[in-house]
Amino acid sequence: QVQLVESGGGSVQAGGSLRLSCAVSRYTYCMAWFRQAPGKEREGVAYITKSSTTRYANSVKDRFIISQDNAKNTLYLQMNSLKAEDTAMYYCAAGSGPVCSLDSRWFNYWGQGTQVTVSS
């Protein structure tokens, strides 16, 4: 079992920044952030593998940074230049492999989510 607890969400104006954190009981092959806006499907935002390979959704590339601090057992998502369309519930997810992707079907464990609201 893997426990994931997100924090760091909140309300911010467009152009601002937020950093999300996810406390992880143990790392798996692939760690990721997903988001889901009201009335929309859950979408992958970014992932990072155990070897620190990262990938981002086109919509957040060059604005968001995913990272992990192994000493603190914490996964992060630094979000810069936020836009109104980034408003969503953000989820931390862990997948056991063998594939690491932005497809939610490859992830076994999910956190409860943290809300991010960006006002324009």
mmCIF file of N, CA and C in Angstrom:
data_model
loop_
_atom_site.group_PDB
_atom_site.id
_atom_site.type_symbol
_atom_site.label_atom_id
_atom_site.label_comp_id
_atom_site.label_asym_id
_atom_site.label_seq_id
_atom_site.Cartn_x
_atom_site.Cartn_y
_atom_site.Cartn_z
ATOM 1 N N GLN A 1 0.826 -1.194 0.000
ATOM 2 C CA GLN A 1 0.000 0.000 0.000
ATOM 3 C C GLN A 1 0.868 1.254 0.000
ATOM 4 N N VAL A 2 0.364 2.280 -0.623
ATOM 5 C CA VAL A 2 1.052 3.573 -0.661
ATOM 6 C C VAL A 2 0.052 4.632 -0.212
ATOM 7 N N GLN A 3 0.454 5.417 0.766
ATOM 8 C CA GLN A 3 -0.400 6.527 1.213
ATOM 9 C C GLN A 3 0.134 7.830 0.645
ATOM 10 N N LEU A 4 -0.779 8.651 0.150
ATOM 11 C CA LEU A 4 -0.437 9.928 -0.468
ATOM 12 C C LEU A 4 -1.314 11.018 0.131
ATOM 13 N N VAL A 5 -0.692 12.086 0.594
ATOM 14 C CA VAL A 5 -1.452 13.186 1.195
ATOM 15 C C VAL A 5 -0.985 14.502 0.587
ATOM 16 N N GLU A 6 -1.874 15.156 -0.151
ATOM 17 C CA GLU A 6 -1.536 16.423 -0.805
ATOM 18 C C GLU A 6 -1.789 17.612 0.110
ATOM 19 N N SER A 7 -1.070 18.674 -0.153
ATOM 20 C CA SER A 7 -1.286 19.949 0.536
ATOM 21 C C SER A 7 -0.753 21.062 -0.352
ATOM 22 N N GLY A 8 -1.078 22.304 0.029
ATOM 23 C CA GLY A 8 -0.523 23.448 -0.672
ATOM 24 C C GLY A 8 -1.457 24.139 -1.644
ATOM 25 N N GLY A 9 -2.662 23.589 -1.829
ATOM 26 C CA GLY A 9 -3.599 24.243 -2.716
ATOM 27 C C GLY A 9 -4.106 25.551 -2.118
ATOM 28 N N GLY A 10 -4.827 26.301 -2.937
ATOM 29 C CA GLY A 10 -5.373 27.557 -2.450
ATOM 30 C C GLY A 10 -5.863 28.409 -3.598
ATOM 31 N N SER A 11 -6.110 29.676 -3.297
ATOM 32 C CA SER A 11 -6.581 30.625 -4.294
ATOM 33 C C SER A 11 -5.473 31.618 -4.615
ATOM 34 N N VAL A 12 -5.310 31.911 -5.892
ATOM 35 C CA VAL A 12 -4.250 32.812 -6.331
ATOM 36 C C VAL A 12 -4.738 33.554 -7.566
ATOM 37 N N GLN A 13 -4.181 34.726 -7.782
ATOM 38 C CA GLN A 13 -4.531 35.474 -8.984
ATOM 39 C C GLN A 13 -3.722 34.974 -10.175
ATOM 40 N N ALA A 14 -4.264 35.188 -11.349
ATOM 41 C CA ALA A 14 -3.570 34.795 -12.570
ATOM 42 C C ALA A 14 -2.188 35.436 -12.609
ATOM 43 N N GLY A 15 -1.217 34.647 -13.038
ATOM 44 C CA GLY A 15 0.160 35.105 -13.064
ATOM 45 C C GLY A 15 0.940 34.747 -11.817
ATOM 46 N N GLY A 16 0.237 34.305 -10.793
ATOM 47 C CA GLY A 16 0.879 33.953 -9.533
ATOM 48 C C GLY A 16 1.430 32.538 -9.534
ATOM 49 N N SER A 17 1.926 32.128 -8.363
ATOM 50 C CA SER A 17 2.561 30.806 -8.208
ATOM 51 C C SER A 17 2.013 30.094 -6.983
ATOM 52 N N LEU A 18 2.060 28.783 -7.036
ATOM 53 C CA LEU A 18 1.742 27.924 -5.892
ATOM 54 C C LEU A 18 2.664 26.714 -5.959
ATOM 55 N N ARG A 19 2.952 26.132 -4.794
ATOM 56 C CA ARG A 19 3.689 24.879 -4.771
ATOM 57 C C ARG A 19 2.852 23.836 -4.026
ATOM 58 N N LEU A 20 2.538 22.776 -4.722
ATOM 59 C CA LEU A 20 1.828 21.658 -4.121
ATOM 60 C C LEU A 20 2.827 20.649 -3.578
ATOM 61 N N SER A 21 2.445 20.027 -2.471
ATOM 62 C CA SER A 21 3.271 18.983 -1.867
ATOM 63 C C SER A 21 2.441 17.721 -1.717
ATOM 64 N N CYS A 22 3.115 16.587 -1.792
ATOM 65 C CA CYS A 22 2.459 15.300 -1.581
ATOM 66 C C CYS A 22 3.362 14.461 -0.689
ATOM 67 N N ALA A 23 2.900 14.191 0.518
ATOM 68 C CA ALA A 23 3.637 13.317 1.427
ATOM 69 C C ALA A 23 3.425 11.877 0.979
ATOM 70 N N VAL A 24 4.511 11.165 0.769
ATOM 71 C CA VAL A 24 4.481 9.820 0.183
ATOM 72 C C VAL A 24 4.997 8.808 1.190
ATOM 73 N N SER A 25 4.229 7.728 1.426
ATOM 74 C CA SER A 25 4.702 6.704 2.376
ATOM 75 C C SER A 25 5.860 5.912 1.785
ATOM 76 N N ARG A 26 5.836 5.680 0.477
ATOM 77 C CA ARG A 26 6.986 5.102 -0.226
ATOM 78 C C ARG A 26 6.847 5.429 -1.712
ATOM 79 N N TYR A 27 8.013 5.642 -2.329
ATOM 80 C CA TYR A 27 8.005 5.950 -3.754
ATOM 81 C C TYR A 27 7.781 4.670 -4.562
ATOM 82 N N THR A 28 7.146 4.845 -5.704
ATOM 83 C CA THR A 28 6.958 3.745 -6.634
ATOM 84 C C THR A 28 7.681 4.076 -7.937
ATOM 85 N N TYR A 29 7.519 3.235 -8.939
ATOM 86 C CA TYR A 29 8.200 3.405 -10.218
ATOM 87 C C TYR A 29 7.910 4.752 -10.847
ATOM 88 N N CYS A 30 6.671 5.206 -10.696
ATOM 89 C CA CYS A 30 6.255 6.426 -11.364
ATOM 90 C C CYS A 30 5.370 7.242 -10.422
ATOM 91 N N MET A 31 5.714 8.521 -10.248
ATOM 92 C CA MET A 31 4.924 9.420 -9.419
ATOM 93 C C MET A 31 4.410 10.557 -10.309
ATOM 94 N N ALA A 32 3.194 10.993 -10.075
ATOM 95 C CA ALA A 32 2.621 11.985 -10.994
ATOM 96 C C ALA A 32 1.625 12.895 -10.298
ATOM 97 N N TRP A 33 1.325 13.984 -10.997
ATOM 98 C CA TRP A 33 0.248 14.880 -10.618
ATOM 99 C C TRP A 33 -0.800 14.863 -11.731
ATOM 100 N N PHE A 34 -2.043 14.758 -11.307
ATOM 101 C CA PHE A 34 -3.180 14.858 -12.209
ATOM 102 C C PHE A 34 -4.067 16.002 -11.728
ATOM 103 N N ARG A 35 -4.987 16.419 -12.582
ATOM 104 C CA ARG A 35 -5.960 17.428 -12.156
ATOM 105 C C ARG A 35 -7.300 17.154 -12.826
ATOM 106 N N GLN A 36 -8.339 17.635 -12.167
ATOM 107 C CA GLN A 36 -9.678 17.472 -12.714
ATOM 108 C C GLN A 36 -10.490 18.723 -12.413
ATOM 109 N N ALA A 37 -10.934 19.368 -13.479
ATOM 110 C CA ALA A 37 -11.789 20.551 -13.352
ATOM 111 C C ALA A 37 -13.248 20.100 -13.398
ATOM 112 N N PRO A 38 -14.152 20.880 -12.839
ATOM 113 C CA PRO A 38 -15.572 20.500 -12.849
ATOM 114 C C PRO A 38 -16.072 20.257 -14.266
ATOM 115 N N GLY A 39 -16.724 19.114 -14.459
ATOM 116 C CA GLY A 39 -17.292 18.792 -15.756
ATOM 117 C C GLY A 39 -16.296 18.286 -16.782
ATOM 118 N N LYS A 40 -15.050 18.115 -16.362
ATOM 119 C CA LYS A 40 -14.016 17.649 -17.294
ATOM 120 C C LYS A 40 -13.405 16.346 -16.796
ATOM 121 N N GLU A 41 -12.754 15.644 -17.713
ATOM 122 C CA GLU A 41 -12.077 14.403 -17.347
ATOM 123 C C GLU A 41 -10.765 14.710 -16.617
ATOM 124 N N ARG A 42 -10.337 13.747 -15.822
ATOM 125 C CA ARG A 42 -9.051 13.889 -15.148
ATOM 126 C C ARG A 42 -7.940 13.859 -16.184
ATOM 127 N N GLU A 43 -6.977 14.761 -16.060
ATOM 128 C CA GLU A 43 -5.883 14.822 -17.025
ATOM 129 C C GLU A 43 -4.545 14.779 -16.298
ATOM 130 N N GLY A 44 -3.583 14.131 -16.941
ATOM 131 C CA GLY A 44 -2.240 14.081 -16.394
ATOM 132 C C GLY A 44 -1.538 15.409 -16.584
ATOM 133 N N VAL A 45 -0.865 15.865 -15.541
ATOM 134 C CA VAL A 45 -0.151 17.138 -15.576
ATOM 135 C C VAL A 45 1.346 16.916 -15.763
ATOM 136 N N ALA A 46 1.918 16.041 -14.951
ATOM 137 C CA ALA A 46 3.352 15.775 -15.025
ATOM 138 C C ALA A 46 3.657 14.488 -14.289
ATOM 139 N N TYR A 47 4.732 13.805 -14.731
ATOM 140 C CA TYR A 47 5.196 12.647 -13.977
ATOM 141 C C TYR A 47 6.697 12.693 -13.822
ATOM 142 N N ILE A 48 7.186 11.903 -12.846
ATOM 143 C CA ILE A 48 8.617 11.758 -12.621
ATOM 144 C C ILE A 48 8.872 10.296 -12.257
ATOM 145 N N THR A 49 9.921 9.735 -12.855
ATOM 146 C CA THR A 49 10.253 8.337 -12.569
ATOM 147 C C THR A 49 11.301 8.270 -11.463
ATOM 148 N N LYS A 50 11.606 7.034 -11.040
ATOM 149 C CA LYS A 50 12.624 6.858 -9.995
ATOM 150 C C LYS A 50 13.976 7.370 -10.451
ATOM 151 N N SER A 51 14.223 7.329 -11.755
ATOM 152 C CA SER A 51 15.491 7.834 -12.288
ATOM 153 C C SER A 51 15.424 9.316 -12.613
ATOM 154 N N SER A 52 14.318 9.970 -12.181
ATOM 155 C CA SER A 52 14.131 11.421 -12.326
ATOM 156 C C SER A 52 13.840 11.885 -13.745
ATOM 157 N N THR A 53 13.424 10.971 -14.601
ATOM 158 C CA THR A 53 12.912 11.389 -15.902
ATOM 159 C C THR A 53 11.560 12.060 -15.697
ATOM 160 N N THR A 54 11.355 13.182 -16.366
ATOM 161 C CA THR A 54 10.094 13.903 -16.210
ATOM 162 C C THR A 54 9.410 14.106 -17.563
ATOM 163 N N ARG A 55 8.113 14.305 -17.482
ATOM 164 C CA ARG A 55 7.337 14.635 -18.677
ATOM 165 C C ARG A 55 6.174 15.510 -18.238
ATOM 166 N N TYR A 56 5.799 16.444 -19.112
ATOM 167 C CA TYR A 56 4.742 17.389 -18.791
ATOM 168 C C TYR A 56 3.666 17.413 -19.880
ATOM 169 N N ALA A 57 2.459 17.724 -19.477
ATOM 170 C CA ALA A 57 1.408 17.994 -20.440
ATOM 171 C C ALA A 57 1.764 19.284 -21.186
ATOM 172 N N ASN A 58 1.397 19.365 -22.442
ATOM 173 C CA ASN A 58 1.718 20.552 -23.239
ATOM 174 C C ASN A 58 1.156 21.827 -22.604
ATOM 175 N N SER A 59 0.016 21.699 -21.946
ATOM 176 C CA SER A 59 -0.650 22.867 -21.382
ATOM 177 C C SER A 59 0.106 23.481 -20.211
ATOM 178 N N VAL A 60 1.031 22.730 -19.603
ATOM 179 C CA VAL A 60 1.758 23.255 -18.436
ATOM 180 C C VAL A 60 3.259 23.315 -18.665
ATOM 181 N N LYS A 61 3.711 22.848 -19.803
ATOM 182 C CA LYS A 61 5.154 22.826 -20.090
ATOM 183 C C LYS A 61 5.719 24.233 -19.984
ATOM 184 N N ASP A 62 6.887 24.332 -19.403
ATOM 185 C CA ASP A 62 7.603 25.601 -19.202
ATOM 186 C C ASP A 62 6.984 26.471 -18.100
ATOM 187 N N ARG A 63 5.904 26.005 -17.458
ATOM 188 C CA ARG A 63 5.314 26.742 -16.334
ATOM 189 C C ARG A 63 5.357 25.936 -15.039
ATOM 190 N N PHE A 64 5.204 24.624 -15.128
ATOM 191 C CA PHE A 64 5.170 23.763 -13.952
ATOM 192 C C PHE A 64 6.447 22.937 -13.874
ATOM 193 N N ILE A 65 6.845 22.616 -12.655
ATOM 194 C CA ILE A 65 8.009 21.769 -12.432
ATOM 195 C C ILE A 65 7.663 20.710 -11.396
ATOM 196 N N ILE A 66 7.872 19.436 -11.766
ATOM 197 C CA ILE A 66 7.668 18.335 -10.829
ATOM 198 C C ILE A 66 9.027 17.929 -10.262
ATOM 199 N N SER A 67 9.056 17.640 -8.968
ATOM 200 C CA SER A 67 10.308 17.231 -8.338
ATOM 201 C C SER A 67 9.991 16.364 -7.133
ATOM 202 N N GLN A 68 11.015 15.703 -6.615
ATOM 203 C CA GLN A 68 10.825 14.874 -5.430
ATOM 204 C C GLN A 68 12.026 15.030 -4.517
ATOM 205 N N ASP A 69 11.750 15.032 -3.236
ATOM 206 C CA ASP A 69 12.788 15.105 -2.216
ATOM 207 C C ASP A 69 12.776 13.777 -1.474
ATOM 208 N N ASN A 70 13.723 12.918 -1.813
ATOM 209 C CA ASN A 70 13.736 11.577 -1.236
ATOM 210 C C ASN A 70 13.952 11.596 0.277
ATOM 211 N N ALA A 71 14.708 12.563 0.756
ATOM 212 C CA ALA A 71 14.980 12.641 2.189
ATOM 213 C C ALA A 71 13.709 12.971 2.975
ATOM 214 N N LYS A 72 12.817 13.731 2.336
ATOM 215 C CA LYS A 72 11.586 14.136 3.012
ATOM 216 C C LYS A 72 10.379 13.315 2.580
ATOM 217 N N ASN A 73 10.597 12.358 1.677
ATOM 218 C CA ASN A 73 9.484 11.557 1.146
ATOM 219 C C ASN A 73 8.344 12.446 0.660
ATOM 220 N N THR A 74 8.706 13.428 -0.140
ATOM 221 C CA THR A 74 7.713 14.393 -0.604
ATOM 222 C C THR A 74 7.860 14.644 -2.101
ATOM 223 N N LEU A 75 6.727 14.647 -2.770
ATOM 224 C CA LEU A 75 6.635 14.983 -4.185
ATOM 225 C C LEU A 75 6.107 16.414 -4.272
ATOM 226 N N TYR A 76 6.654 17.198 -5.200
ATOM 227 C CA TYR A 76 6.255 18.596 -5.334
ATOM 228 C C TYR A 76 5.766 18.888 -6.745
ATOM 229 N N LEU A 77 4.950 19.928 -6.839
ATOM 230 C CA LEU A 77 4.590 20.502 -8.132
ATOM 231 C C LEU A 77 4.649 22.018 -7.970
ATOM 232 N N GLN A 78 5.692 22.610 -8.542
ATOM 233 C CA GLN A 78 5.819 24.055 -8.538
ATOM 234 C C GLN A 78 5.065 24.596 -9.736
ATOM 235 N N MET A 79 4.095 25.462 -9.480
ATOM 236 C CA MET A 79 3.234 25.987 -10.542
ATOM 237 C C MET A 79 3.452 27.489 -10.649
ATOM 238 N N ASN A 80 3.946 27.919 -11.795
ATOM 239 C CA ASN A 80 4.216 29.331 -12.041
ATOM 240 C C ASN A 80 3.338 29.850 -13.172
ATOM 241 N N SER A 81 3.239 31.170 -13.260
ATOM 242 C CA SER A 81 2.453 31.810 -14.329
ATOM 243 C C SER A 81 1.077 31.171 -14.454
ATOM 244 N N LEU A 82 0.407 31.028 -13.333
ATOM 245 C CA LEU A 82 -0.877 30.331 -13.313
ATOM 246 C C LEU A 82 -1.934 31.069 -14.117
ATOM 247 N N LYS A 83 -2.801 30.271 -14.733
ATOM 248 C CA LYS A 83 -3.879 30.791 -15.559
ATOM 249 C C LYS A 83 -5.217 30.326 -14.986
ATOM 250 N N ALA A 84 -6.285 31.005 -15.373
ATOM 251 C CA ALA A 84 -7.609 30.608 -14.891
ATOM 252 C C ALA A 84 -7.917 29.160 -15.256
ATOM 253 N N GLU A 85 -7.432 28.729 -16.415
ATOM 254 C CA GLU A 85 -7.703 27.354 -16.867
ATOM 255 C C GLU A 85 -6.934 26.306 -16.085
ATOM 256 N N ASP A 86 -6.058 26.717 -15.186
ATOM 257 C CA ASP A 86 -5.372 25.767 -14.309
ATOM 258 C C ASP A 86 -6.232 25.427 -13.087
ATOM 259 N N THR A 87 -7.355 26.104 -12.927
ATOM 260 C CA THR A 87 -8.248 25.838 -11.797
ATOM 261 C C THR A 87 -8.760 24.404 -11.854
ATOM 262 N N ALA A 88 -8.540 23.661 -10.788
ATOM 263 C CA ALA A 88 -8.925 22.249 -10.744
ATOM 264 C C ALA A 88 -8.595 21.678 -9.378
ATOM 265 N N MET A 89 -9.081 20.455 -9.155
ATOM 266 C CA MET A 89 -8.606 19.658 -8.025
ATOM 267 C C MET A 89 -7.367 18.923 -8.512
ATOM 268 N N TYR A 90 -6.297 19.018 -7.748
ATOM 269 C CA TYR A 90 -5.036 18.389 -8.114
ATOM 270 C C TYR A 90 -4.794 17.159 -7.250
ATOM 271 N N TYR A 91 -4.408 16.063 -7.915
ATOM 272 C CA TYR A 91 -4.203 14.787 -7.244
ATOM 273 C C TYR A 91 -2.779 14.292 -7.443
ATOM 274 N N CYS A 92 -2.251 13.735 -6.386
ATOM 275 C CA CYS A 92 -0.971 13.043 -6.439
ATOM 276 C C CYS A 92 -1.273 11.567 -6.715
ATOM 277 N N ALA A 93 -0.448 10.915 -7.544
ATOM 278 C CA ALA A 93 -0.697 9.519 -7.883
ATOM 279 C C ALA A 93 0.607 8.741 -7.935
ATOM 280 N N ALA A 94 0.503 7.446 -7.645
ATOM 281 C CA ALA A 94 1.670 6.570 -7.679
ATOM 282 C C ALA A 94 1.349 5.345 -8.519
ATOM 283 N N GLY A 95 2.281 4.991 -9.387
ATOM 284 C CA GLY A 95 2.092 3.823 -10.236
ATOM 285 C C GLY A 95 3.247 2.858 -10.100
ATOM 286 N N SER A 96 2.937 1.562 -10.176
ATOM 287 C CA SER A 96 3.960 0.527 -9.988
ATOM 288 C C SER A 96 4.649 0.120 -11.282
ATOM 289 N N GLY A 97 4.268 0.688 -12.379
ATOM 290 C CA GLY A 97 4.859 0.336 -13.660
ATOM 291 C C GLY A 97 4.104 -0.776 -14.353
ATOM 292 N N PRO A 98 4.654 -1.319 -15.442
ATOM 293 C CA PRO A 98 5.937 -1.008 -16.062
ATOM 294 C C PRO A 98 5.951 0.239 -16.927
ATOM 295 N N VAL A 99 4.798 0.876 -17.103
ATOM 296 C CA VAL A 99 4.730 2.064 -17.941
ATOM 297 C C VAL A 99 4.560 3.288 -17.062
ATOM 298 N N CYS A 100 5.244 4.338 -17.402
ATOM 299 C CA CYS A 100 5.058 5.638 -16.745
ATOM 300 C C CYS A 100 4.540 6.592 -17.816
ATOM 301 N N SER A 101 3.331 7.084 -17.602
ATOM 302 C CA SER A 101 2.759 7.972 -18.607
ATOM 303 C C SER A 101 1.793 8.916 -17.925
ATOM 304 N N LEU A 102 1.156 9.755 -18.716
ATOM 305 C CA LEU A 102 0.163 10.677 -18.175
ATOM 306 C C LEU A 102 -1.252 10.098 -18.295
ATOM 307 N N ASP A 103 -1.321 8.800 -18.505
ATOM 308 C CA ASP A 103 -2.596 8.092 -18.566
ATOM 309 C C ASP A 103 -2.920 7.558 -17.176
ATOM 310 N N SER A 104 -4.043 7.928 -16.625
ATOM 311 C CA SER A 104 -4.384 7.574 -15.246
ATOM 312 C C SER A 104 -4.539 6.072 -15.040
ATOM 313 N N ARG A 105 -4.720 5.310 -16.112
ATOM 314 C CA ARG A 105 -4.908 3.859 -15.972
ATOM 315 C C ARG A 105 -3.666 3.162 -15.420
ATOM 316 N N TRP A 106 -2.490 3.798 -15.498
ATOM 317 C CA TRP A 106 -1.259 3.183 -15.025
ATOM 318 C C TRP A 106 -0.983 3.489 -13.558
ATOM 319 N N PHE A 107 -1.916 4.127 -12.872
ATOM 320 C CA PHE A 107 -1.661 4.537 -11.489
ATOM 321 C C PHE A 107 -2.599 3.803 -10.535
ATOM 322 N N ASN A 108 -1.981 3.208 -9.505
ATOM 323 C CA ASN A 108 -2.710 2.365 -8.565
ATOM 324 C C ASN A 108 -3.202 3.111 -7.327
ATOM 325 N N TYR A 109 -2.467 4.167 -6.956
ATOM 326 C CA TYR A 109 -2.727 4.831 -5.686
ATOM 327 C C TYR A 109 -2.959 6.328 -5.925
ATOM 328 N N TRP A 110 -3.907 6.870 -5.166
ATOM 329 C CA TRP A 110 -4.290 8.258 -5.341
ATOM 330 C C TRP A 110 -4.452 8.954 -4.002
ATOM 331 N N GLY A 111 -4.107 10.222 -3.973
ATOM 332 C CA GLY A 111 -4.381 11.035 -2.797
ATOM 333 C C GLY A 111 -5.808 11.562 -2.847
ATOM 334 N N GLN A 112 -6.150 12.354 -1.828
ATOM 335 C CA GLN A 112 -7.520 12.849 -1.733
ATOM 336 C C GLN A 112 -7.735 14.138 -2.527
ATOM 337 N N GLY A 113 -6.648 14.770 -2.940
ATOM 338 C CA GLY A 113 -6.749 15.965 -3.766
ATOM 339 C C GLY A 113 -6.608 17.259 -2.987
ATOM 340 N N THR A 114 -6.158 18.293 -3.665
ATOM 341 C CA THR A 114 -6.075 19.635 -3.091
ATOM 342 C C THR A 114 -6.544 20.626 -4.156
ATOM 343 N N GLN A 115 -7.396 21.553 -3.751
ATOM 344 C CA GLN A 115 -8.034 22.461 -4.710
ATOM 345 C C GLN A 115 -7.127 23.649 -5.033
ATOM 346 N N VAL A 116 -7.034 23.948 -6.324
ATOM 347 C CA VAL A 116 -6.320 25.137 -6.799
ATOM 348 C C VAL A 116 -7.320 25.993 -7.571
ATOM 349 N N THR A 117 -7.446 27.240 -7.172
ATOM 350 C CA THR A 117 -8.349 28.161 -7.839
ATOM 351 C C THR A 117 -7.571 29.393 -8.286
ATOM 352 N N VAL A 118 -7.625 29.679 -9.585
ATOM 353 C CA VAL A 118 -6.905 30.814 -10.144
ATOM 354 C C VAL A 118 -7.923 31.820 -10.674
ATOM 355 N N SER A 119 -7.879 33.014 -10.152
ATOM 356 C CA SER A 119 -8.828 34.036 -10.583
ATOM 357 C C SER A 119 -8.158 34.977 -11.586
ATOM 358 N N SER A 120 -8.922 35.352 -12.589
ATOM 359 C CA SER A 120 -8.363 36.209 -13.645
ATOM 360 C C SER A 120 -8.680 37.677 -13.386
#
